[in-house]
PDB file of C-alpha atoms in Angstrom:
ATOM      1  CA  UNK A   1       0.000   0.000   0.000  1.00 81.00           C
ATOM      2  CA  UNK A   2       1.538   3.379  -1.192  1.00 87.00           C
ATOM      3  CA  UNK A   3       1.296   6.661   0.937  1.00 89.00           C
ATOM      4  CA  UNK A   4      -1.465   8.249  -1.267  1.00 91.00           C
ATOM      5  CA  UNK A   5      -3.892   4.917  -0.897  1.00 91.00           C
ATOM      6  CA  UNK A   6      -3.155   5.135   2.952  1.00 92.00           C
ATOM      7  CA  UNK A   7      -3.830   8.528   3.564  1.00 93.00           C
ATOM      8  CA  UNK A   8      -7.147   8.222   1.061  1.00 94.00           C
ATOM      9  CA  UNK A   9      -8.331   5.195   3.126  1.00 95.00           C
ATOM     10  CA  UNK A  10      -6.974   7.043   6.560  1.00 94.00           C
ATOM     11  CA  UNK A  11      -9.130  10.225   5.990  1.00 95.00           C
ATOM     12  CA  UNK A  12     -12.506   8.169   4.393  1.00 96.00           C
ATOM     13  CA  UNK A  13     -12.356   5.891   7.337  1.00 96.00           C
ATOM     14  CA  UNK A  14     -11.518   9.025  10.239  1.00 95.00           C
ATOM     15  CA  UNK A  15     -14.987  11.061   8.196  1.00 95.00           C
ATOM     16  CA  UNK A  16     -17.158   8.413   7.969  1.00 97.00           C
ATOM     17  CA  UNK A  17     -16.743   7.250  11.757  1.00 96.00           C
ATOM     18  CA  UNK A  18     -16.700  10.705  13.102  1.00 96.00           C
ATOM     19  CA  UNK A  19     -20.228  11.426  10.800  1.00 96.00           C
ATOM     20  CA  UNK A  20     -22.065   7.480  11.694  1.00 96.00           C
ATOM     21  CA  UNK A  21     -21.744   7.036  15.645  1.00 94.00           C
ATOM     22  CA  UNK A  22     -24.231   4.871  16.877  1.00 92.00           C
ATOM     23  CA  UNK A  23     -25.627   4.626  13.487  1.00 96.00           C
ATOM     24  CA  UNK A  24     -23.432   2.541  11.195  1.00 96.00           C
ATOM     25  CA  UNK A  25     -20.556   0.038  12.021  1.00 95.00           C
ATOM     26  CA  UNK A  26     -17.225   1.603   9.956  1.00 97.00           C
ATOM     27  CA  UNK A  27     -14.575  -1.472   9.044  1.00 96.00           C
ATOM     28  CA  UNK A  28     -11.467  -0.153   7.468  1.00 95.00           C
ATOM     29  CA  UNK A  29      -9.071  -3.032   6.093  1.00 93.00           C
ATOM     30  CA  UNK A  30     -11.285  -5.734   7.733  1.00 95.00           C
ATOM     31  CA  UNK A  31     -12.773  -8.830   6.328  1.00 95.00           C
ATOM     32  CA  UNK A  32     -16.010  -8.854   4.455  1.00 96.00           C
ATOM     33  CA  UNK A  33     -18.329 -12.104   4.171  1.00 94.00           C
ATOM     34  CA  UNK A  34     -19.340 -12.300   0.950  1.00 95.00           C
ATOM     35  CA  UNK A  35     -21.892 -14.413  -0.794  1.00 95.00           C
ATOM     36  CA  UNK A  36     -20.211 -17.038  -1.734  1.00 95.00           C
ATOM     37  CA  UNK A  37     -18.014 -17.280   1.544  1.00 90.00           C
ATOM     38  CA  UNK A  38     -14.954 -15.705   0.195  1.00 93.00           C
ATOM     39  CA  UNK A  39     -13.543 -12.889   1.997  1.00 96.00           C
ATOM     40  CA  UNK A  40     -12.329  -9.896   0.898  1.00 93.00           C
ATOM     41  CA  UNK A  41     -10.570  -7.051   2.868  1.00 95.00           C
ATOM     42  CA  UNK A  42     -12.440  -4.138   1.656  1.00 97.00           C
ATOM     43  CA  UNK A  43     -10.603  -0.927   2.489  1.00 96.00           C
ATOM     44  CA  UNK A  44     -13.804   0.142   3.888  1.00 97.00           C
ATOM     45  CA  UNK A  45     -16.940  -1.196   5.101  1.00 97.00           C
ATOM     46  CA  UNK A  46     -19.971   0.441   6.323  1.00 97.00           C
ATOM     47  CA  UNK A  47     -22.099  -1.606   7.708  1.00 95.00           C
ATOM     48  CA  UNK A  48     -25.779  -1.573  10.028  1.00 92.00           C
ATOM     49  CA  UNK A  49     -24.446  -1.460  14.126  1.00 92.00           C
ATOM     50  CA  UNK A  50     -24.040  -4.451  15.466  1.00 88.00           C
ATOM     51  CA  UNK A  51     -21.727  -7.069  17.696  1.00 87.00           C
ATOM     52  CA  UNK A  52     -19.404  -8.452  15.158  1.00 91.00           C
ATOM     53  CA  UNK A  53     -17.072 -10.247  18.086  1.00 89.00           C
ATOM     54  CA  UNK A  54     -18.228 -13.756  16.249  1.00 92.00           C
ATOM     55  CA  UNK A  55     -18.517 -13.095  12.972  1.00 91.00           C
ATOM     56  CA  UNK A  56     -17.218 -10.506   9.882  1.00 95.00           C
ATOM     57  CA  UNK A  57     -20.191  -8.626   8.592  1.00 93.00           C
ATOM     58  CA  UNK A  58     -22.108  -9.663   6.165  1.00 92.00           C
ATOM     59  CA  UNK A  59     -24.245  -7.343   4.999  1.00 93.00           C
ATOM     60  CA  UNK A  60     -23.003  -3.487   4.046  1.00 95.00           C
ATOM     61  CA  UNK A  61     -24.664  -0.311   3.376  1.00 96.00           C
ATOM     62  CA  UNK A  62     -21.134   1.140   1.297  1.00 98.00           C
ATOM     63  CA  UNK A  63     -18.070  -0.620   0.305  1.00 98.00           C
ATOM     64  CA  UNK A  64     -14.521   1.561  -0.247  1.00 98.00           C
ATOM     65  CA  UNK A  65     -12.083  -0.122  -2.462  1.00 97.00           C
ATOM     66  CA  UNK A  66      -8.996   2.634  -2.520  1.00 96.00           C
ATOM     67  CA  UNK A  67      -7.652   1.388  -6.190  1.00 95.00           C
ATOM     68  CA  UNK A  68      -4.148   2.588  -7.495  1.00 89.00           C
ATOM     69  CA  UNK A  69      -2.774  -0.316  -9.165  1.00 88.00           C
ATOM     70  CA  UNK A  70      -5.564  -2.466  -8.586  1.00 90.00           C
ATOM     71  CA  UNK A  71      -8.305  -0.225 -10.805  1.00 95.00           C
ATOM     72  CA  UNK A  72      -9.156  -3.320 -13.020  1.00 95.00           C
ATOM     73  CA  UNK A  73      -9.545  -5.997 -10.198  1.00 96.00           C
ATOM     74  CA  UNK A  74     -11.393  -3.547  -8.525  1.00 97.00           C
ATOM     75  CA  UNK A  75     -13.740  -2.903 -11.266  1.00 97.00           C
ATOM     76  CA  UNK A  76     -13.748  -6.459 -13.106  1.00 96.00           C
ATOM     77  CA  UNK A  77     -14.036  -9.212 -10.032  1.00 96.00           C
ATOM     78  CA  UNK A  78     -14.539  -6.993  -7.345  1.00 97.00           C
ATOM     79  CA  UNK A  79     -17.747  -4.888  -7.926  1.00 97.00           C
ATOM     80  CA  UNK A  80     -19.748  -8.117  -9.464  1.00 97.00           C
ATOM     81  CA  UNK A  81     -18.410 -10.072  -5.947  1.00 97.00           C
ATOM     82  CA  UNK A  82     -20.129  -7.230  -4.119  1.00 97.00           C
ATOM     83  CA  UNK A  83     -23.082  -6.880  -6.252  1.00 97.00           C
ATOM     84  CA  UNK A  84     -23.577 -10.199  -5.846  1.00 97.00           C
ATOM     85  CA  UNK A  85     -23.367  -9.541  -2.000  1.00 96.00           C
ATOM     86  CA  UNK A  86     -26.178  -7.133  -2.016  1.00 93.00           C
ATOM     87  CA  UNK A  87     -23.869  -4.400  -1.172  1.00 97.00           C
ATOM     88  CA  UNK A  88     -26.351  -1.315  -2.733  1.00 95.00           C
ATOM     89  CA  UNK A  89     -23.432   0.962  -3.304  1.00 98.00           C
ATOM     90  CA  UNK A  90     -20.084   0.638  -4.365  1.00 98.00           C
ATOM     91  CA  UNK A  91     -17.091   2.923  -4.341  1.00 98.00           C
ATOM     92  CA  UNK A  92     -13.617   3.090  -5.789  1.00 98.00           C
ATOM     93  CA  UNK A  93     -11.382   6.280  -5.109  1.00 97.00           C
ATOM     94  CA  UNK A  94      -9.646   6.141  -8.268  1.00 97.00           C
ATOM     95  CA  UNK A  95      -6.094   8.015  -7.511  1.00 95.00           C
ATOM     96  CA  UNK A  96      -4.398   7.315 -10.890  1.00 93.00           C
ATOM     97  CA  UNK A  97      -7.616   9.286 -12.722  1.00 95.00           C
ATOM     98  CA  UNK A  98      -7.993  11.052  -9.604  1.00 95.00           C
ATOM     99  CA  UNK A  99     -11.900  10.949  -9.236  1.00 97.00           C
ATOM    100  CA  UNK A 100     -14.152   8.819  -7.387  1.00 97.00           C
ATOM    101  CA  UNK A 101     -16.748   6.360  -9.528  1.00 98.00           C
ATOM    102  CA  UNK A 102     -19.831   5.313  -7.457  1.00 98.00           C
ATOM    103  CA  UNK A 103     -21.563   2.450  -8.065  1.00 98.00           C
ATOM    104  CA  UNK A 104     -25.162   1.681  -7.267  1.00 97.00           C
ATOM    105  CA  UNK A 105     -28.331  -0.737  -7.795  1.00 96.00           C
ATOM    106  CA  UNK A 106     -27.279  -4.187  -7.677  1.00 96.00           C
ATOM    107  CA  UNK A 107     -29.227  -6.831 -10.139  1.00 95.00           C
ATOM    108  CA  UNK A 108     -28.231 -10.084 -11.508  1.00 93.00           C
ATOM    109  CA  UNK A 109     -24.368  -9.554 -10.034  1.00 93.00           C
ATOM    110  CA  UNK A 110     -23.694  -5.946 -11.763  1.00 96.00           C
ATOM    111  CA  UNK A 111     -23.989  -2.627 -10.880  1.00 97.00           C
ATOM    112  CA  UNK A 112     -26.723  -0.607 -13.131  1.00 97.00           C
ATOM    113  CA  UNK A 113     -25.483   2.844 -11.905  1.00 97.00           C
ATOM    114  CA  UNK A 114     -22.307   4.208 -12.173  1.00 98.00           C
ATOM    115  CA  UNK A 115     -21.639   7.688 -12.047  1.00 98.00           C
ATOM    116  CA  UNK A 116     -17.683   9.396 -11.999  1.00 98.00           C
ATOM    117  CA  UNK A 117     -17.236  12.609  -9.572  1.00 98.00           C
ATOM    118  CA  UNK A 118     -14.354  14.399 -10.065  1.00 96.00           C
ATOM    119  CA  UNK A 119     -12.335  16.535  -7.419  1.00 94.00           C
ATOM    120  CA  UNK A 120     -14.751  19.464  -6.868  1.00 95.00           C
ATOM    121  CA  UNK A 121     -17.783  17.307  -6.144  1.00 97.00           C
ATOM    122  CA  UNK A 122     -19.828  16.444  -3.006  1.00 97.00           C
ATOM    123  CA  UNK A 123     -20.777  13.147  -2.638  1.00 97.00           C
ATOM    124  CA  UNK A 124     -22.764  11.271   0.257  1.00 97.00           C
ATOM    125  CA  UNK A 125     -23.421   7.554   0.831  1.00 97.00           C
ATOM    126  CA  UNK A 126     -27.154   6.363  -0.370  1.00 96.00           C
ATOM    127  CA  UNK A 127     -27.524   4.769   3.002  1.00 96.00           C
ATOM    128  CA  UNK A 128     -27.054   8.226   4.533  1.00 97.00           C
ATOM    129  CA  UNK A 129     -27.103  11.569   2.507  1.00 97.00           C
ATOM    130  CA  UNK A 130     -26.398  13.562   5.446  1.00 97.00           C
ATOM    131  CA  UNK A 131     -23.039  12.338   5.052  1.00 97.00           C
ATOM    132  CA  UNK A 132     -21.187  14.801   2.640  1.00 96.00           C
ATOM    133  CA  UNK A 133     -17.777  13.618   1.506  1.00 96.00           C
ATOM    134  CA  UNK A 134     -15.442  16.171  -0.559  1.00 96.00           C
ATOM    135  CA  UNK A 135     -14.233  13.988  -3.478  1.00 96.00           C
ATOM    136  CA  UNK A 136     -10.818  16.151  -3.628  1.00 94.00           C
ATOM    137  CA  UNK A 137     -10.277  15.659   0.045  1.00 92.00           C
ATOM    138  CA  UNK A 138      -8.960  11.841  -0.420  1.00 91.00           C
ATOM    139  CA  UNK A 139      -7.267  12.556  -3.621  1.00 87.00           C
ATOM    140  CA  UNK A 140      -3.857  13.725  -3.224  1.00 77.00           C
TER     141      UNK A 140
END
């Protein structure tokens, strides 16, 4: 992991938690249960509160994937894995393009929705649009 994917995840993960006390569970670099049992270490996870001492969640509101050299993977096995997860929204902070593409409405193992925000633009989880992220804030 190179500085700028750190500090990207670092600052998503310190907003998020800071904005969803007591009303979302935030994961950063933590195992994800997918559907078919596999599990992948999203860079973040936001997911409904909860005791997760037994088990990883399962279920998620957002997923982060922070993607620098992994843009393809990210896009090509990752986002049908999640889809296929009912994970109803989908993010990858794209550094090397240096915007943000959002993902959203899961059917048949694909996103429908995807919509690119570039540094400049406000952007808020579907789960909870009170939640206003700065797109150019995790960029570097």
């Amino acid at each position: 992991i190179g500085v700028a994917h750190r500090v990207a995840v670092h600052k998503l993960a310190k907003q998020l938690t800071l904005a969803l006390v007591g009303r979302a569970e935030v994961f950063s670099q933590q195992p994800f249960t997918a559907f078919d049992d596999s599990e992948p270490e999203p860079d973040i996870v936001l997911a409904a509160p909860g005791d997760y001492a037994t088990a990883h969640p399962d279920r998620a509101h957002l997923i982060v994937e922070v993607a620098d050299t992994s843009l393809d993977y990210d896009r090509e096995t990752k986002a049908p894995l999640y889809a296929c997860s009912s994970v109803d929204e989908y993010w990858i902070v794209n550094l090397a393009q240096r915007v943000v593409e959002v993902y959203s409405e899961p059917v048949d193992g694909q996103y429908a929705k995807r919509v690119v925000h570039k540094a400049g633009a406000v952007i808020a989880p579907c789960a909870f649009p009170d939640v206003r992220v700065e797109v150019g804030s995790l960029l570097p």
